[in-house]
Amino acid sequence: MEIFFMRSTSFETLIKSLNPHSLIDASISKKDYVPLDLSISNSDLLSYDLSSSEALEDYILSHLRKNNAKVAFGGYIERRGIYNRSKHFNRPNPEEERNIHLGLDIWIAAGTPIFAPLDGLVHSFNNNTNYGDYGPTIILQHSIENHKFYTLYGHLSVESISNLEVGLEVKRGDKFASLGTSKVNGDYSPHLHFQIIKDIQNQKGDYPGVCNQIDLEFYKNNCPDPQLLFKLN
Ligand SMILES: [Zn+2]
């Protein structure tokens, strides 16, 4: 007797097959997006004091001007030097230093409306106020084709979470948040941190967006590349 297995779609295959709404104004064309390299190997960054959100913003604005672009993006599994200013990330042992970025960053002005890429529910939200942390953060929960997963939105405005409720339904394309200023977003140049999370591990309103070398394999598996979904490049 032969046994046939119904193979369920892998999570990565599912993510690749979805048709998300843009995180920001969908009328901004993909050709107005430019990749941004914030890794320690980008020597252009050496002349900027990246402990300052103003210096980071100067660099990003000059990068946008140079490339005639409106939005800068990138950062998945990027090893960055911008976190060692904060004791929220740095550790005496280099292997334990949290400096590998696990999400997709979208660099655009504070106040920019953020749209839900997929149907979901508000799982949780919180204002994570450590220096260098996310500031206001929302996590949405999604259930698609037997896969349950989460998306995290960090560095939002305080207004984004002030009237929010857990369990609230959010439809694909709903404007559900806006970007925070450097005063509320952990002291960064304004940007959205977007991350896909398979197992939320009992976290609420927060989930590591940066990891160390020791935990990298675990987090790469639990937080797949958002570009599988958005295909910006
Ligand atoms: Zn980020």
PDB file of C-alpha atoms and ligand atoms in Angstrom:
ATOM      1  CA  MET A   1       0.000   0.000   0.000  1.00  0.00           C
ATOM      2  CA  GLU A   2       1.280   3.416  -0.874  1.00  0.00           C
ATOM      3  CA  ILE A   3       0.920   6.298   1.470  1.00  0.00           C
ATOM      4  CA  PHE A   4       0.653   9.790   0.078  1.00  0.00           C
ATOM      5  CA  PHE A   5       1.667  12.707   2.231  1.00  0.00           C
ATOM      6  CA  MET A   6       0.003  16.067   1.870  1.00  0.00           C
ATOM      7  CA  ARG A   7       3.007  18.300   2.162  1.00  0.00           C
ATOM      8  CA  SER A   8       2.173  21.551   3.916  1.00  0.00           C
ATOM      9  CA  THR A   9       3.636  24.719   2.461  1.00  0.00           C
ATOM     10  CA  SER A  10       6.811  25.785   4.210  1.00  0.00           C
ATOM     11  CA  PHE A  11       6.584  29.077   6.045  1.00  0.00           C
ATOM     12  CA  GLU A  12       9.136  30.763   3.768  1.00  0.00           C
ATOM     13  CA  THR A  13       7.243  29.585   0.658  1.00  0.00           C
ATOM     14  CA  LEU A  14       4.020  30.966   2.085  1.00  0.00           C
ATOM     15  CA  ILE A  15       5.614  34.348   2.892  1.00  0.00           C
ATOM     16  CA  LYS A  16       7.061  34.569  -0.634  1.00  0.00           C
ATOM     17  CA  SER A  17       3.662  33.843  -2.179  1.00  0.00           C
ATOM     18  CA  LEU A  18       1.779  36.637  -0.369  1.00  0.00           C
ATOM     19  CA  ASN A  19       0.886  39.977  -1.907  1.00  0.00           C
ATOM     20  CA  PRO A  20       1.464  42.513   0.899  1.00  0.00           C
ATOM     21  CA  HIS A  21       0.326  46.126   0.958  1.00  0.00           C
ATOM     22  CA  SER A  22       3.279  48.515   1.062  1.00  0.00           C
ATOM     23  CA  LEU A  23       4.290  49.506   4.628  1.00  0.00           C
ATOM     24  CA  ILE A  24       4.230  53.155   3.575  1.00  0.00           C
ATOM     25  CA  ASP A  25       2.327  55.111   0.911  1.00  0.00           C
ATOM     26  CA  ALA A  26       1.860  52.628  -1.930  1.00  0.00           C
ATOM     27  CA  SER A  27       2.075  55.442  -4.501  1.00  0.00           C
ATOM     28  CA  ILE A  28       5.833  55.704  -3.786  1.00  0.00           C
ATOM     29  CA  SER A  29       7.298  53.584  -6.532  1.00  0.00           C
ATOM     30  CA  LYS A  30       9.970  50.926  -5.875  1.00  0.00           C
ATOM     31  CA  LYS A  31      12.413  52.961  -7.960  1.00  0.00           C
ATOM     32  CA  ASP A  32      12.264  55.695  -5.307  1.00  0.00           C
ATOM     33  CA  TYR A  33      13.675  53.237  -2.737  1.00  0.00           C
ATOM     34  CA  VAL A  34      17.431  52.962  -2.272  1.00  0.00           C
ATOM     35  CA  PRO A  35      19.277  50.288  -0.248  1.00  0.00           C
ATOM     36  CA  LEU A  36      21.096  51.630   2.815  1.00  0.00           C
ATOM     37  CA  ASP A  37      24.179  49.870   4.194  1.00  0.00           C
ATOM     38  CA  LEU A  38      24.648  50.528   7.915  1.00  0.00           C
ATOM     39  CA  SER A  39      27.062  47.626   8.401  1.00  0.00           C
ATOM     40  CA  ILE A  40      30.460  48.000  10.020  1.00  0.00           C
ATOM     41  CA  SER A  41      32.025  47.423   6.594  1.00  0.00           C
ATOM     42  CA  ASN A  42      30.570  50.655   5.135  1.00  0.00           C
ATOM     43  CA  SER A  43      33.567  53.010   5.325  1.00  0.00           C
ATOM     44  CA  ASP A  44      31.362  56.049   4.436  1.00  0.00           C
ATOM     45  CA  LEU A  45      30.035  55.833   7.993  1.00  0.00           C
ATOM     46  CA  LEU A  46      33.454  56.366   9.574  1.00  0.00           C
ATOM     47  CA  SER A  47      33.187  60.148   9.226  1.00  0.00           C
ATOM     48  CA  TYR A  48      29.858  60.261  11.112  1.00  0.00           C
ATOM     49  CA  ASP A  49      29.402  60.050  14.882  1.00  0.00           C
ATOM     50  CA  LEU A  50      26.605  57.482  14.819  1.00  0.00           C
ATOM     51  CA  SER A  51      25.933  57.753  18.537  1.00  0.00           C
ATOM     52  CA  SER A  52      24.022  60.891  17.517  1.00  0.00           C
ATOM     53  CA  SER A  53      20.605  60.505  15.858  1.00  0.00           C
ATOM     54  CA  GLU A  54      21.232  63.852  14.072  1.00  0.00           C
ATOM     55  CA  ALA A  55      24.469  62.557  12.494  1.00  0.00           C
ATOM     56  CA  LEU A  56      22.723  59.364  11.384  1.00  0.00           C
ATOM     57  CA  GLU A  57      19.925  61.462   9.896  1.00  0.00           C
ATOM     58  CA  ASP A  58      22.476  63.678   8.070  1.00  0.00           C
ATOM     59  CA  TYR A  59      24.055  60.572   6.567  1.00  0.00           C
ATOM     60  CA  ILE A  60      20.696  59.111   5.481  1.00  0.00           C
ATOM     61  CA  LEU A  61      19.495  62.411   3.973  1.00  0.00           C
ATOM     62  CA  SER A  62      22.741  62.771   1.996  1.00  0.00           C
ATOM     63  CA  HIS A  63      22.414  59.142   0.846  1.00  0.00           C
ATOM     64  CA  LEU A  64      18.835  59.847  -0.361  1.00  0.00           C
ATOM     65  CA  ARG A  65      19.914  63.043  -2.165  1.00  0.00           C
ATOM     66  CA  LYS A  66      22.892  61.337  -3.821  1.00  0.00           C
ATOM     67  CA  ASN A  67      20.628  58.564  -5.116  1.00  0.00           C
ATOM     68  CA  ASN A  68      17.679  60.806  -5.949  1.00  0.00           C
ATOM     69  CA  ALA A  69      15.520  58.561  -3.718  1.00  0.00           C
ATOM     70  CA  LYS A  70      12.671  59.126  -1.244  1.00  0.00           C
ATOM     71  CA  VAL A  71      13.061  56.089   1.000  1.00  0.00           C
ATOM     72  CA  ALA A  72      16.099  54.162   2.240  1.00  0.00           C
ATOM     73  CA  PHE A  73      15.746  50.549   3.304  1.00  0.00           C
ATOM     74  CA  GLY A  74      17.666  47.491   4.407  1.00  0.00           C
ATOM     75  CA  GLY A  75      19.358  45.914   7.352  1.00  0.00           C
ATOM     76  CA  TYR A  76      18.419  42.227   7.558  1.00  0.00           C
ATOM     77  CA  ILE A  77      21.284  40.269   9.214  1.00  0.00           C
ATOM     78  CA  GLU A  78      23.439  43.388   9.056  1.00  0.00           C
ATOM     79  CA  ARG A  79      26.196  43.677  11.673  1.00  0.00           C
ATOM     80  CA  ARG A  80      26.060  47.284  12.828  1.00  0.00           C
ATOM     81  CA  GLY A  81      28.200  49.616  14.869  1.00  0.00           C
ATOM     82  CA  ILE A  82      25.333  51.923  15.856  1.00  0.00           C
ATOM     83  CA  TYR A  83      24.276  49.892  18.906  1.00  0.00           C
ATOM     84  CA  ASN A  84      27.428  50.041  21.011  1.00  0.00           C
ATOM     85  CA  ARG A  85      26.401  53.490  22.345  1.00  0.00           C
ATOM     86  CA  SER A  86      23.747  51.808  24.511  1.00  0.00           C
ATOM     87  CA  LYS A  87      24.169  49.438  27.441  1.00  0.00           C
ATOM     88  CA  HIS A  88      20.864  47.904  26.339  1.00  0.00           C
ATOM     89  CA  PHE A  89      22.967  46.116  23.650  1.00  0.00           C
ATOM     90  CA  ASN A  90      26.657  46.100  24.527  1.00  0.00           C
ATOM     91  CA  ARG A  91      28.447  43.397  26.510  1.00  0.00           C
ATOM     92  CA  PRO A  92      32.113  42.961  27.509  1.00  0.00           C
ATOM     93  CA  ASN A  93      32.388  39.682  25.532  1.00  0.00           C
ATOM     94  CA  PRO A  94      32.279  40.455  21.732  1.00  0.00           C
ATOM     95  CA  GLU A  95      30.401  37.190  21.022  1.00  0.00           C
ATOM     96  CA  GLU A  96      27.613  38.366  23.332  1.00  0.00           C
ATOM     97  CA  GLU A  97      27.463  41.880  21.894  1.00  0.00           C
ATOM     98  CA  ARG A  98      24.025  42.348  20.315  1.00  0.00           C
ATOM     99  CA  ASN A  99      24.749  44.051  16.998  1.00  0.00           C
ATOM    100  CA  ILE A 100      23.181  41.860  14.259  1.00  0.00           C
ATOM    101  CA  HIS A 101      19.958  43.409  12.992  1.00  0.00           C
ATOM    102  CA  LEU A 102      16.993  41.051  12.462  1.00  0.00           C
ATOM    103  CA  GLY A 103      14.433  43.223  10.705  1.00  0.00           C
ATOM    104  CA  LEU A 104      13.915  45.424   7.681  1.00  0.00           C
ATOM    105  CA  ASP A 105      14.318  49.150   8.319  1.00  0.00           C
ATOM    106  CA  ILE A 106      12.434  51.721   6.245  1.00  0.00           C
ATOM    107  CA  TRP A 107      14.008  55.178   6.668  1.00  0.00           C
ATOM    108  CA  ILE A 108      11.517  57.993   6.047  1.00  0.00           C
ATOM    109  CA  ALA A 109      10.253  61.091   7.892  1.00  0.00           C
ATOM    110  CA  ALA A 110       8.602  61.068  11.330  1.00  0.00           C
ATOM    111  CA  GLY A 111       4.816  61.213  11.064  1.00  0.00           C
ATOM    112  CA  THR A 112       4.750  58.970   7.957  1.00  0.00           C
ATOM    113  CA  PRO A 113       1.617  56.756   8.063  1.00  0.00           C
ATOM    114  CA  ILE A 114       2.234  53.008   8.330  1.00  0.00           C
ATOM    115  CA  PHE A 115      -0.082  50.533   6.605  1.00  0.00           C
ATOM    116  CA  ALA A 116      -0.767  46.901   7.504  1.00  0.00           C
ATOM    117  CA  PRO A 117       0.822  44.637   4.882  1.00  0.00           C
ATOM    118  CA  LEU A 118      -1.539  41.736   5.674  1.00  0.00           C
ATOM    119  CA  ASP A 119      -4.809  41.047   7.503  1.00  0.00           C
ATOM    120  CA  GLY A 120      -4.233  40.495  11.208  1.00  0.00           C
ATOM    121  CA  LEU A 121      -5.113  41.224  14.809  1.00  0.00           C
ATOM    122  CA  VAL A 122      -3.321  43.400  17.344  1.00  0.00           C
ATOM    123  CA  HIS A 123      -1.375  40.848  19.413  1.00  0.00           C
ATOM    124  CA  SER A 124       0.240  43.347  21.786  1.00  0.00           C
ATOM    125  CA  PHE A 125       1.846  46.754  22.057  1.00  0.00           C
ATOM    126  CA  ASN A 126       4.184  48.596  24.390  1.00  0.00           C
ATOM    127  CA  ASN A 127       6.362  51.653  24.711  1.00  0.00           C
ATOM    128  CA  ASN A 128       9.903  50.223  25.054  1.00  0.00           C
ATOM    129  CA  THR A 129      11.711  53.209  26.466  1.00  0.00           C
ATOM    130  CA  ASN A 130      15.306  51.986  27.004  1.00  0.00           C
ATOM    131  CA  TYR A 131      17.903  54.181  25.292  1.00  0.00           C
ATOM    132  CA  GLY A 132      18.324  52.750  21.781  1.00  0.00           C
ATOM    133  CA  ASP A 133      15.187  50.595  22.087  1.00  0.00           C
ATOM    134  CA  TYR A 134      12.055  50.591  19.875  1.00  0.00           C
ATOM    135  CA  GLY A 135       9.981  53.205  21.683  1.00  0.00           C
ATOM    136  CA  PRO A 136       6.284  52.638  20.803  1.00  0.00           C
ATOM    137  CA  THR A 137       5.903  49.156  19.276  1.00  0.00           C
ATOM    138  CA  ILE A 138       2.983  47.155  17.859  1.00  0.00           C
ATOM    139  CA  ILE A 139       2.914  43.404  17.175  1.00  0.00           C
ATOM    140  CA  LEU A 140       0.270  42.024  14.800  1.00  0.00           C
ATOM    141  CA  GLN A 141      -0.734  38.365  14.683  1.00  0.00           C
ATOM    142  CA  HIS A 142      -1.573  36.656  11.384  1.00  0.00           C
ATOM    143  CA  SER A 143      -3.142  33.299  10.552  1.00  0.00           C
ATOM    144  CA  ILE A 144      -2.729  32.308   6.902  1.00  0.00           C
ATOM    145  CA  GLU A 145      -3.040  28.764   5.515  1.00  0.00           C
ATOM    146  CA  ASN A 146      -2.423  27.011   8.842  1.00  0.00           C
ATOM    147  CA  HIS A 147       0.556  29.216   9.614  1.00  0.00           C
ATOM    148  CA  LYS A 148       0.314  31.491  12.620  1.00  0.00           C
ATOM    149  CA  PHE A 149       2.975  34.198  12.759  1.00  0.00           C
ATOM    150  CA  TYR A 150       3.628  37.754  13.906  1.00  0.00           C
ATOM    151  CA  THR A 151       4.903  41.035  12.497  1.00  0.00           C
ATOM    152  CA  LEU A 152       6.535  43.697  14.642  1.00  0.00           C
ATOM    153  CA  TYR A 153       6.517  47.465  13.998  1.00  0.00           C
ATOM    154  CA  GLY A 154       9.023  49.466  16.037  1.00  0.00           C
ATOM    155  CA  HIS A 155       9.959  53.162  16.422  1.00  0.00           C
ATOM    156  CA  LEU A 156       6.342  54.347  16.106  1.00  0.00           C
ATOM    157  CA  SER A 157       4.718  57.532  17.407  1.00  0.00           C
ATOM    158  CA  VAL A 158       3.171  57.564  20.894  1.00  0.00           C
ATOM    159  CA  GLU A 159      -0.227  58.272  19.232  1.00  0.00           C
ATOM    160  CA  SER A 160       0.031  54.912  17.439  1.00  0.00           C
ATOM    161  CA  ILE A 161      -0.501  53.048  20.706  1.00  0.00           C
ATOM    162  CA  SER A 162      -2.478  55.532  22.760  1.00  0.00           C
ATOM    163  CA  ASN A 163      -5.956  54.270  21.757  1.00  0.00           C
ATOM    164  CA  LEU A 164      -5.070  50.753  20.680  1.00  0.00           C
ATOM    165  CA  GLU A 165      -6.648  47.542  21.962  1.00  0.00           C
ATOM    166  CA  VAL A 166      -5.334  43.990  21.961  1.00  0.00           C
ATOM    167  CA  GLY A 167      -7.430  41.853  19.608  1.00  0.00           C
ATOM    168  CA  LEU A 168      -8.391  44.753  17.342  1.00  0.00           C
ATOM    169  CA  GLU A 169      -8.791  43.586  13.754  1.00  0.00           C
ATOM    170  CA  VAL A 170      -6.461  45.199  11.206  1.00  0.00           C
ATOM    171  CA  LYS A 171      -7.098  44.711   7.491  1.00  0.00           C
ATOM    172  CA  ARG A 172      -4.468  44.650   4.747  1.00  0.00           C
ATOM    173  CA  GLY A 173      -3.911  48.270   3.727  1.00  0.00           C
ATOM    174  CA  ASP A 174      -5.319  49.806   6.936  1.00  0.00           C
ATOM    175  CA  LYS A 175      -3.373  52.805   8.165  1.00  0.00           C
ATOM    176  CA  PHE A 176      -2.789  51.662  11.744  1.00  0.00           C
ATOM    177  CA  ALA A 177       0.252  53.583  12.991  1.00  0.00           C
ATOM    178  CA  SER A 178       2.679  56.392  12.212  1.00  0.00           C
ATOM    179  CA  LEU A 179       6.416  56.887  12.650  1.00  0.00           C
ATOM    180  CA  GLY A 180       7.865  58.456  15.773  1.00  0.00           C
ATOM    181  CA  THR A 181      10.445  61.213  16.106  1.00  0.00           C
ATOM    182  CA  SER A 182      13.921  60.625  17.543  1.00  0.00           C
ATOM    183  CA  LYS A 183      12.552  61.965  20.864  1.00  0.00           C
ATOM    184  CA  VAL A 184      10.284  58.918  21.312  1.00  0.00           C
ATOM    185  CA  ASN A 185      11.823  56.216  19.073  1.00  0.00           C
ATOM    186  CA  GLY A 186      14.863  55.295  21.176  1.00  0.00           C
ATOM    187  CA  ASP A 187      16.874  58.222  19.742  1.00  0.00           C
ATOM    188  CA  TYR A 188      17.309  57.186  16.107  1.00  0.00           C
ATOM    189  CA  SER A 189      16.782  59.000  12.860  1.00  0.00           C
ATOM    190  CA  PRO A 190      13.069  58.271  12.092  1.00  0.00           C
ATOM    191  CA  HIS A 191      12.479  54.835  10.597  1.00  0.00           C
ATOM    192  CA  LEU A 192      10.217  51.812  10.802  1.00  0.00           C
ATOM    193  CA  HIS A 193      11.648  48.549  12.107  1.00  0.00           C
ATOM    194  CA  PHE A 194       9.639  45.695  10.564  1.00  0.00           C
ATOM    195  CA  GLN A 195      10.271  42.094  11.587  1.00  0.00           C
ATOM    196  CA  ILE A 196       8.612  38.754  10.873  1.00  0.00           C
ATOM    197  CA  ILE A 197       8.464  36.404  13.882  1.00  0.00           C
ATOM    198  CA  LYS A 198       7.386  32.747  13.735  1.00  0.00           C
ATOM    199  CA  ASP A 199       7.413  31.950  17.464  1.00  0.00           C
ATOM    200  CA  ILE A 200       6.751  34.970  19.684  1.00  0.00           C
ATOM    201  CA  GLN A 201       8.039  33.096  22.785  1.00  0.00           C
ATOM    202  CA  ASN A 202       5.507  34.636  25.205  1.00  0.00           C
ATOM    203  CA  GLN A 203       6.771  38.136  24.466  1.00  0.00           C
ATOM    204  CA  LYS A 204       4.311  41.020  24.478  1.00  0.00           C
ATOM    205  CA  GLY A 205       4.871  44.406  22.828  1.00  0.00           C
ATOM    206  CA  ASP A 206       8.546  43.609  22.378  1.00  0.00           C
ATOM    207  CA  TYR A 207      10.845  41.062  20.731  1.00  0.00           C
ATOM    208  CA  PRO A 208      14.607  41.225  20.129  1.00  0.00           C
ATOM    209  CA  GLY A 209      15.342  43.099  16.892  1.00  0.00           C
ATOM    210  CA  VAL A 210      19.086  42.704  17.262  1.00  0.00           C
ATOM    211  CA  CYS A 211      20.980  39.585  18.344  1.00  0.00           C
ATOM    212  CA  ASN A 212      24.484  38.396  19.087  1.00  0.00           C
ATOM    213  CA  GLN A 213      26.626  35.944  17.116  1.00  0.00           C
ATOM    214  CA  ILE A 214      25.862  33.066  19.514  1.00  0.00           C
ATOM    215  CA  ASP A 215      22.088  33.251  18.943  1.00  0.00           C
ATOM    216  CA  LEU A 216      22.200  34.146  15.238  1.00  0.00           C
ATOM    217  CA  GLU A 217      21.127  30.762  13.802  1.00  0.00           C
ATOM    218  CA  PHE A 218      18.094  30.595  16.097  1.00  0.00           C
ATOM    219  CA  TYR A 219      16.949  34.115  15.239  1.00  0.00           C
ATOM    220  CA  LYS A 220      17.578  33.745  11.495  1.00  0.00           C
ATOM    221  CA  ASN A 221      15.247  30.765  11.527  1.00  0.00           C
ATOM    222  CA  ASN A 222      12.632  32.363  13.774  1.00  0.00           C
ATOM    223  CA  CYS A 223      12.716  35.713  11.955  1.00  0.00           C
ATOM    224  CA  PRO A 224      12.936  35.169   8.173  1.00  0.00           C
ATOM    225  CA  ASP A 225      14.042  37.898   5.789  1.00  0.00           C
ATOM    226  CA  PRO A 226      11.224  40.467   5.344  1.00  0.00           C
ATOM    227  CA  GLN A 227      12.363  40.832   1.738  1.00  0.00           C
ATOM    228  CA  LEU A 228      10.750  37.433   1.068  1.00  0.00           C
ATOM    229  CA  LEU A 229       7.512  39.348   1.616  1.00  0.00           C
ATOM    230  CA  PHE A 230       8.221  42.819   0.190  1.00  0.00           C
ATOM    231  CA  LYS A 231      10.782  42.063  -2.564  1.00  0.00           C
ATOM    232  CA  LEU A 232      12.092  45.641  -2.568  1.00  0.00           C
ATOM    233  CA  ASN A 233      15.241  44.772  -4.494  1.00  0.00           C
TER     234      ASN A 233
HETATM  235 ZN    ZN B   1      15.641  48.080  12.777  1.00  0.00          ZN
END
